[in-house]
Amino acid sequence: MSTPTRVYIARLAGVAVFDPNGDQVGRVRDAVARLRATKRPPEVVGLVAEMPMRRRIFLSINRITSIDADAVVLGSGTLNLRRFEKRPNELLVLQELLDRRVQLDPGGQPGAVVDVAMECTRGGEWSLTRVAVREQTGRLSRRGHLHQVEWDRVRGLSGIADNRGTANLLAVLEDMRPADLANALQDLPDARRNEVAAALDDERLADVLSELPEHDQVEILAALDRERAADVLEEMDPDDAADLLNELPPPEQDVLLDLMEPDEADPVRQLLKYTPGTAGSVMTSEPVILPPDATVAEALARIREPQLSPAVAAQVFVTRAPQNTPTGRYLGMVHFQALLREPPADLLGKVVVNDIDPLRPTTPLPEITRRMATYDLVAMPVIDRNNRLVGAVTVDDVLDHSLPRDWRDRDALAASGTTDTTLDGADG
């Protein structure tokens, strides 16, 4: 194996994994260590890599030819694609050790684990040998000294962890996409998952909740105090917030809606009124809306806003004032490709099209799917009986509500036949 003899594992998180041909197969998410009956440090038996479709698999350390800060390279292109399951005598290094409260010997100085190093012996065996521990000073304005010490000089690395912080684990997870972070949270024990979720800022937590199964959303929200829960709901898209609130008892819905700012709660209340399985219940109430006298340049600037999802930014809906839903009279829509073909100074009123009948709030989901497929659309307007735009159904809304309710659940994914495809006889 061509690799440094000592590797700090937190620095490997997110590093790309390549097969011998140079094709990326996933990213490192953790290291797996096997506890020993003796006092010797745990043996590192492999890495956990995240594959496409959020699948986590085990990579035996014996199948890895090199490890460095930029890449992990495998010696074989064949993989065991079974979902990784931790065994009783195994330890997930980053998940279970980062931020753990420990004591340094001699003297019993308290600290928290910042990183753990693994080292390779001449015989090719990898073990956890050194621990980076930051002292706890008890003073908010001063960080404690960082110590790098041998594994056997640290007390508290085994057994059930006491309450601990989240700073170092969050540092490992901070660059993940919301969907990947949601996937990582599902791997944590419930208490640890709730701690990490609560430590995220409101906007980040809102994005992550939207990617979690409903039962995990509810449990995380319930672990927050109600004021914080209302703040997070305000950061969510109204349709996602409505979906989450639909999982709660009506009295709890009312409490959280009352704690939200009125202008954030009103669109959510409106969405909750629609019958499940209809356009009104799945639509977003905040599509891109502009008046007919706005210019093509203004429309292009609007859809470039980074907070917009690709499906929402794919078209501009044109209405009379007001431009907040429910709007003035609906006039039509302009796809972003049409905007790119028109002079920037032209008005939207010149390029708007309205040759496809809008949806009604009562339109059922199968009819929405059929019409979007027929016209190759990524979004469709929803208008009320007074021809006012009340929202838009996007293709991701349709997918979210057409797939089984548990499609985001890791356990459901593991139970499906596609996760049991084995290309090789590697250990898992």
XYZ file of C-alpha atoms in Angstrom:
428
model
C 0.000 0.000 0.000
C 1.475 3.346 -1.086
C 0.308 5.671 1.645
C 1.520 7.577 4.719
C 1.981 5.349 7.745
C -0.159 7.692 9.887
C -3.499 9.084 8.728
C -5.848 11.323 10.717
C -9.332 10.026 9.974
C -11.363 13.261 10.197
C -9.259 14.600 7.334
C -10.419 11.689 5.185
C -14.118 12.554 5.507
C -15.461 13.472 2.088
C -12.327 12.352 0.229
C -13.122 10.718 -3.126
C -12.697 6.966 -3.592
C -11.420 5.788 -6.996
C -11.185 2.392 -8.650
C -7.939 1.310 -10.379
C -9.111 2.906 -13.652
C -9.432 6.334 -12.036
C -13.263 6.333 -11.959
C -14.804 7.759 -8.785
C -17.013 5.270 -6.965
C -17.918 7.241 -3.847
C -16.641 9.313 -0.919
C -15.242 8.361 2.481
C -17.656 8.905 5.367
C -16.034 7.013 8.267
C -13.561 4.341 9.345
C -14.474 1.019 10.945
C -12.346 -0.276 13.823
C -12.646 -3.673 15.529
C -12.366 -3.693 19.313
C -9.910 -6.175 20.811
C -10.239 -8.300 23.912
C -6.769 -7.169 25.040
C -5.710 -3.599 25.881
C -4.249 -3.137 22.407
C -5.763 -0.259 20.401
C -8.667 -1.168 18.051
C -7.736 -2.596 14.651
C -8.931 -0.603 11.622
C -10.641 -3.078 9.296
C -11.957 -0.743 6.609
C -13.637 2.469 5.535
C -17.279 3.331 4.997
C -17.878 4.923 1.608
C -21.007 6.625 0.362
C -22.061 5.622 -3.136
C -24.621 7.225 -5.473
C -28.237 6.948 -4.287
C -27.046 7.448 -0.679
C -25.899 3.858 -0.272
C -23.100 3.270 2.249
C -20.842 0.287 1.729
C -17.846 -1.264 3.459
C -14.383 -1.100 1.872
C -11.981 -3.607 3.402
C -8.665 -2.014 4.318
C -6.947 -4.892 2.493
C -8.498 -3.782 -0.814
C -7.162 -0.214 -0.571
C -3.863 0.495 -2.335
C -3.348 4.133 -1.273
C -4.752 6.669 1.155
C -3.943 10.374 1.225
C -5.632 13.736 1.743
C -6.813 13.873 -1.877
C -7.920 10.364 -2.742
C -8.438 6.785 -1.642
C -7.595 4.291 -4.396
C -8.876 0.723 -4.516
C -6.893 -2.202 -5.813
C -9.926 -3.804 -7.436
C -12.853 -2.524 -9.456
C -15.269 -5.049 -7.957
C -17.250 -4.107 -4.859
C -19.673 -5.607 -2.401
C -22.705 -3.325 -2.726
C -24.529 -4.555 0.357
C -25.400 -1.727 2.685
C -22.868 -1.408 5.498
C -24.081 -2.642 8.885
C -21.891 -2.200 11.940
C -21.189 -5.381 13.915
C -21.398 -5.516 17.738
C -17.603 -5.484 18.249
C -16.983 -2.631 15.798
C -16.563 1.095 16.255
C -17.358 3.888 13.800
C -14.522 6.259 14.523
C -15.940 9.629 13.471
C -19.505 8.926 14.486
C -18.691 7.587 17.926
C -15.458 9.272 18.997
C -15.506 12.873 17.733
C -16.432 15.330 20.513
C -16.349 12.555 23.133
C -15.490 13.814 26.612
C -12.290 12.131 27.783
C -9.472 12.539 30.312
C -5.753 12.620 29.676
C -3.347 10.561 31.760
C -1.537 11.354 33.913
C -3.444 14.006 35.845
C -6.958 13.458 34.506
C -7.070 16.694 32.474
C -10.545 16.808 30.796
C -10.849 17.364 27.074
C -12.776 16.512 23.912
C -11.682 14.328 21.003
C -10.892 16.364 17.874
C -9.454 13.617 15.656
C -8.106 10.069 15.750
C -5.076 8.755 13.842
C -4.614 5.289 12.424
C -1.189 3.842 11.694
C 0.049 0.947 9.616
C 2.582 -1.574 10.951
C 5.226 -3.236 8.837
C 2.949 -6.244 8.643
C 0.237 -4.155 6.989
C -2.129 -4.014 9.977
C -3.828 -0.678 10.716
C -4.677 0.384 14.275
C -5.999 3.446 16.058
C -2.850 4.693 17.769
C -3.087 8.417 18.513
C -5.835 10.772 19.619
C -6.009 14.547 19.176
C -7.632 15.975 22.308
C -8.390 19.617 23.048
C -8.303 20.591 26.707
C -11.431 22.050 28.289
C -10.553 25.354 29.922
C -13.957 26.365 31.267
C -13.426 29.824 29.719
C -15.528 30.810 26.705
C -12.910 33.244 25.430
C -10.009 30.804 25.356
C -9.470 27.542 23.530
C -7.597 24.824 25.366
C -4.321 23.342 24.233
C -4.435 20.607 21.595
C -2.653 17.404 22.619
C -1.753 14.510 20.322
C -1.272 11.520 22.579
C -1.062 7.743 22.411
C -4.372 5.837 22.494
C -3.627 4.273 25.887
C -3.070 7.705 27.475
C -6.741 8.657 27.013
C -9.482 7.513 29.364
C -13.122 7.420 28.252
C -12.719 6.197 24.680
C -14.782 3.071 25.305
C -18.238 2.631 26.729
C -21.281 4.858 26.399
C -20.429 8.511 25.882
C -21.674 11.161 28.264
C -23.337 14.259 26.861
C -20.888 15.770 24.407
C -20.524 18.657 22.020
C -21.020 18.607 18.280
C -18.429 21.067 16.935
C -15.949 18.564 15.520
C -18.548 16.255 13.982
C -20.255 19.268 12.412
C -16.919 20.364 10.972
C -16.656 16.979 9.246
C -20.220 17.226 7.913
C -20.360 20.914 6.997
C -19.524 20.572 3.290
C -22.126 17.897 2.602
C -25.164 18.568 0.466
C -28.402 18.598 2.515
C -29.428 15.189 1.125
C -26.055 13.667 2.065
C -26.137 15.233 5.524
C -29.654 13.865 6.024
C -28.306 10.459 5.050
C -25.475 10.796 7.576
C -27.909 11.766 10.340
C -29.914 8.602 9.723
C -26.815 6.562 10.594
C -26.461 8.197 14.029
C -28.165 6.925 17.194
C -31.379 8.865 17.843
C -30.003 10.934 20.729
C -26.822 11.845 18.824
C -28.820 12.629 15.680
C -31.024 15.037 17.608
C -27.973 16.725 19.194
C -26.322 17.273 15.829
C -29.551 18.454 14.196
C -30.179 20.939 17.003
C -26.654 22.354 16.556
C -27.288 23.231 12.883
C -28.401 26.772 12.113
C -32.076 27.245 11.237
C -31.602 27.443 7.467
C -29.314 24.404 7.286
C -31.612 22.347 9.511
C -34.620 23.324 7.382
C -32.844 22.093 4.244
C -31.866 18.824 5.939
C -35.347 18.164 7.347
C -36.766 18.397 3.832
C -34.532 15.446 2.854
C -35.418 13.165 5.777
C -38.196 10.570 6.120
C -41.312 11.896 7.825
C -40.777 9.984 11.083
C -37.251 11.409 11.453
C -38.524 14.923 10.695
C -41.129 14.635 13.426
C -38.692 13.232 16.007
C -36.103 15.962 15.368
C -38.723 18.703 15.464
C -40.166 17.305 18.699
C -36.703 17.381 20.303
C -36.469 21.161 19.715
C -38.198 23.689 21.916
C -41.294 25.069 20.212
C -39.857 28.520 19.523
C -36.868 26.977 17.732
C -39.147 24.548 15.869
C -41.236 27.466 14.610
C -38.082 29.301 13.466
C -36.983 26.241 11.478
C -40.426 25.879 9.884
C -40.174 29.504 8.766
C -36.975 28.673 6.877
C -38.566 25.751 5.034
C -40.399 26.114 1.744
C -44.119 26.454 2.554
C -44.982 23.153 0.861
C -42.282 21.278 2.813
C -43.394 22.919 6.060
C -47.003 21.961 5.323
C -46.003 18.353 4.627
C -44.149 18.190 7.949
C -46.975 19.799 9.914
C -49.401 17.320 8.357
C -47.545 14.605 10.304
C -48.363 16.312 13.631
C -51.623 16.307 15.611
C -53.843 19.354 14.807
C -53.335 20.966 18.249
C -49.543 20.873 17.785
C -49.926 22.264 14.259
C -51.866 25.226 15.640
C -49.295 25.941 18.358
C -46.385 26.011 15.890
C -48.278 28.053 13.304
C -49.154 30.620 15.973
C -45.470 30.899 16.912
C -44.423 31.510 13.298
C -44.342 35.003 11.804
C -47.774 35.678 10.226
C -46.385 36.243 6.723
C -44.544 32.893 6.950
C -47.446 31.001 8.524
C -50.208 32.221 6.173
C -49.083 30.334 3.024
C -48.546 27.194 5.105
C -52.047 27.461 6.600
C -53.463 27.817 3.096
C -51.662 24.700 1.853
C -52.936 22.686 4.823
C -56.519 23.355 3.693
C -56.208 21.440 0.433
C -57.201 17.795 0.043
C -54.198 15.417 0.091
C -53.228 14.118 -3.343
C -54.344 17.234 -5.205
C -52.432 20.038 -6.896
C -53.213 22.340 -3.977
C -51.643 19.960 -1.465
C -48.377 19.378 -3.382
C -47.715 22.770 -4.983
C -45.259 25.429 -3.908
C -46.933 28.739 -3.156
C -43.748 30.704 -3.929
C -42.862 30.242 -7.620
C -41.069 32.984 -9.576
C -43.728 35.590 -10.421
C -43.231 38.851 -12.335
C -45.524 41.429 -13.988
C -45.860 41.689 -17.784
C -43.905 44.968 -17.863
C -40.798 43.353 -16.310
C -37.934 42.892 -18.751
C -36.271 39.693 -19.887
C -33.102 40.880 -18.111
C -35.027 41.249 -14.831
C -36.467 37.761 -15.235
C -33.036 36.248 -15.865
C -31.649 38.005 -12.794
C -34.529 36.659 -10.715
C -34.083 33.014 -11.714
C -30.347 33.222 -10.996
C -31.027 33.675 -7.278
C -29.154 30.830 -5.553
C -31.905 29.873 -3.106
C -34.213 28.791 -5.931
C -34.332 25.099 -6.776
C -33.684 24.184 -10.432
C -37.311 23.180 -10.962
C -38.649 26.460 -9.563
C -36.091 28.541 -11.493
C -36.882 26.864 -14.812
C -39.756 29.246 -15.610
C -41.270 32.604 -14.730
C -45.009 33.003 -14.206
C -46.505 36.289 -15.403
C -49.489 37.855 -13.623
C -51.160 41.161 -12.948
C -50.491 42.790 -9.590
C -50.206 41.699 -6.846
C -47.365 39.279 -7.434
C -47.731 37.385 -4.143
C -50.045 34.359 -4.239
C -52.959 34.549 -4.721
C -51.922 36.970 -7.440
C -53.783 39.172 -9.840
C -55.005 37.655 -13.100
C -52.756 34.906 -14.439
C -51.385 35.717 -17.927
C -49.021 32.826 -18.713
C -45.440 31.681 -18.237
C -42.027 31.960 -19.874
C -39.486 29.120 -19.824
C -35.902 30.104 -19.087
C -34.769 28.827 -22.508
C -37.132 31.310 -24.146
C -35.680 34.066 -21.967
C -32.194 33.217 -23.207
C -33.317 33.642 -26.806
C -34.921 37.076 -26.377
C -33.326 40.551 -26.259
C -32.709 41.556 -22.611
C -34.712 44.790 -22.962
C -37.891 43.071 -24.245
C -40.894 42.909 -21.924
C -42.237 39.629 -20.605
C -45.660 40.556 -21.944
C -44.272 40.068 -25.484
C -42.904 36.569 -24.927
C -45.391 35.059 -22.458
C -47.206 31.877 -23.556
C -50.521 30.527 -22.280
C -51.337 27.691 -24.667
C -51.466 25.010 -21.911
C -54.417 24.941 -19.539
C -53.329 25.575 -15.925
C -54.100 23.157 -13.126
C -56.810 23.708 -10.558
C -56.163 23.182 -6.828
C -58.429 20.117 -6.977
C -56.618 18.444 -9.900
C -55.587 14.933 -8.727
C -51.957 13.827 -8.755
C -52.320 11.195 -11.548
C -53.764 13.853 -13.878
C -50.934 16.253 -13.008
C -48.365 13.564 -13.796
C -50.018 12.737 -17.121
C -50.179 16.363 -18.233
C -46.610 17.199 -17.216
C -45.357 14.120 -19.081
C -47.467 14.944 -22.149
C -46.063 18.453 -22.483
C -42.545 17.721 -21.136
C -42.910 20.334 -18.393
C -40.939 20.728 -15.182
C -43.626 22.933 -13.617
C -47.281 23.850 -14.137
C -49.292 26.804 -12.823
C -52.186 26.313 -10.414
C -54.994 28.877 -10.625
C -58.202 29.362 -8.660
C -61.724 29.985 -10.011
C -60.943 33.709 -10.305
C -57.969 33.018 -12.597
C -55.477 34.010 -9.889
C -52.189 32.125 -9.592
C -52.092 30.331 -6.229
C -48.960 28.260 -6.792
C -47.091 25.907 -9.092
C -46.547 22.161 -9.116
C -42.960 21.217 -9.986
C -41.607 17.880 -11.102
C -39.879 17.350 -7.753
C -43.227 17.919 -5.995
C -44.747 15.209 -8.187
C -41.883 12.797 -7.489
C -41.992 13.419 -3.730
C -45.675 12.534 -3.612
C -45.655 9.736 -6.196
C -42.894 7.653 -4.604
C -43.682 5.458 -1.565
C -43.860 7.432 1.677
C -40.729 5.727 2.993
C -38.556 6.296 -0.089
C -36.125 8.437 1.906
C -35.830 5.883 4.686
C -32.455 4.120 4.756
C -34.015 0.955 6.217
C -36.527 0.794 3.377
C -33.729 1.317 0.864
C -31.709 -1.488 2.404
C -34.698 -3.822 2.154
C -35.088 -3.240 -1.592
C -33.575 -5.727 -3.989
C -31.261 -3.157 -5.616
C -29.118 -2.782 -2.503
C -28.206 -6.465 -2.368
C -26.334 -6.577 -5.669
C -22.957 -8.162 -4.932
C -20.253 -7.828 -7.579
C -17.591 -9.502 -5.494
C -17.198 -11.559 -2.360
C -15.660 -8.782 -0.254
C -16.276 -8.724 3.449
C -19.147 -6.491 4.576
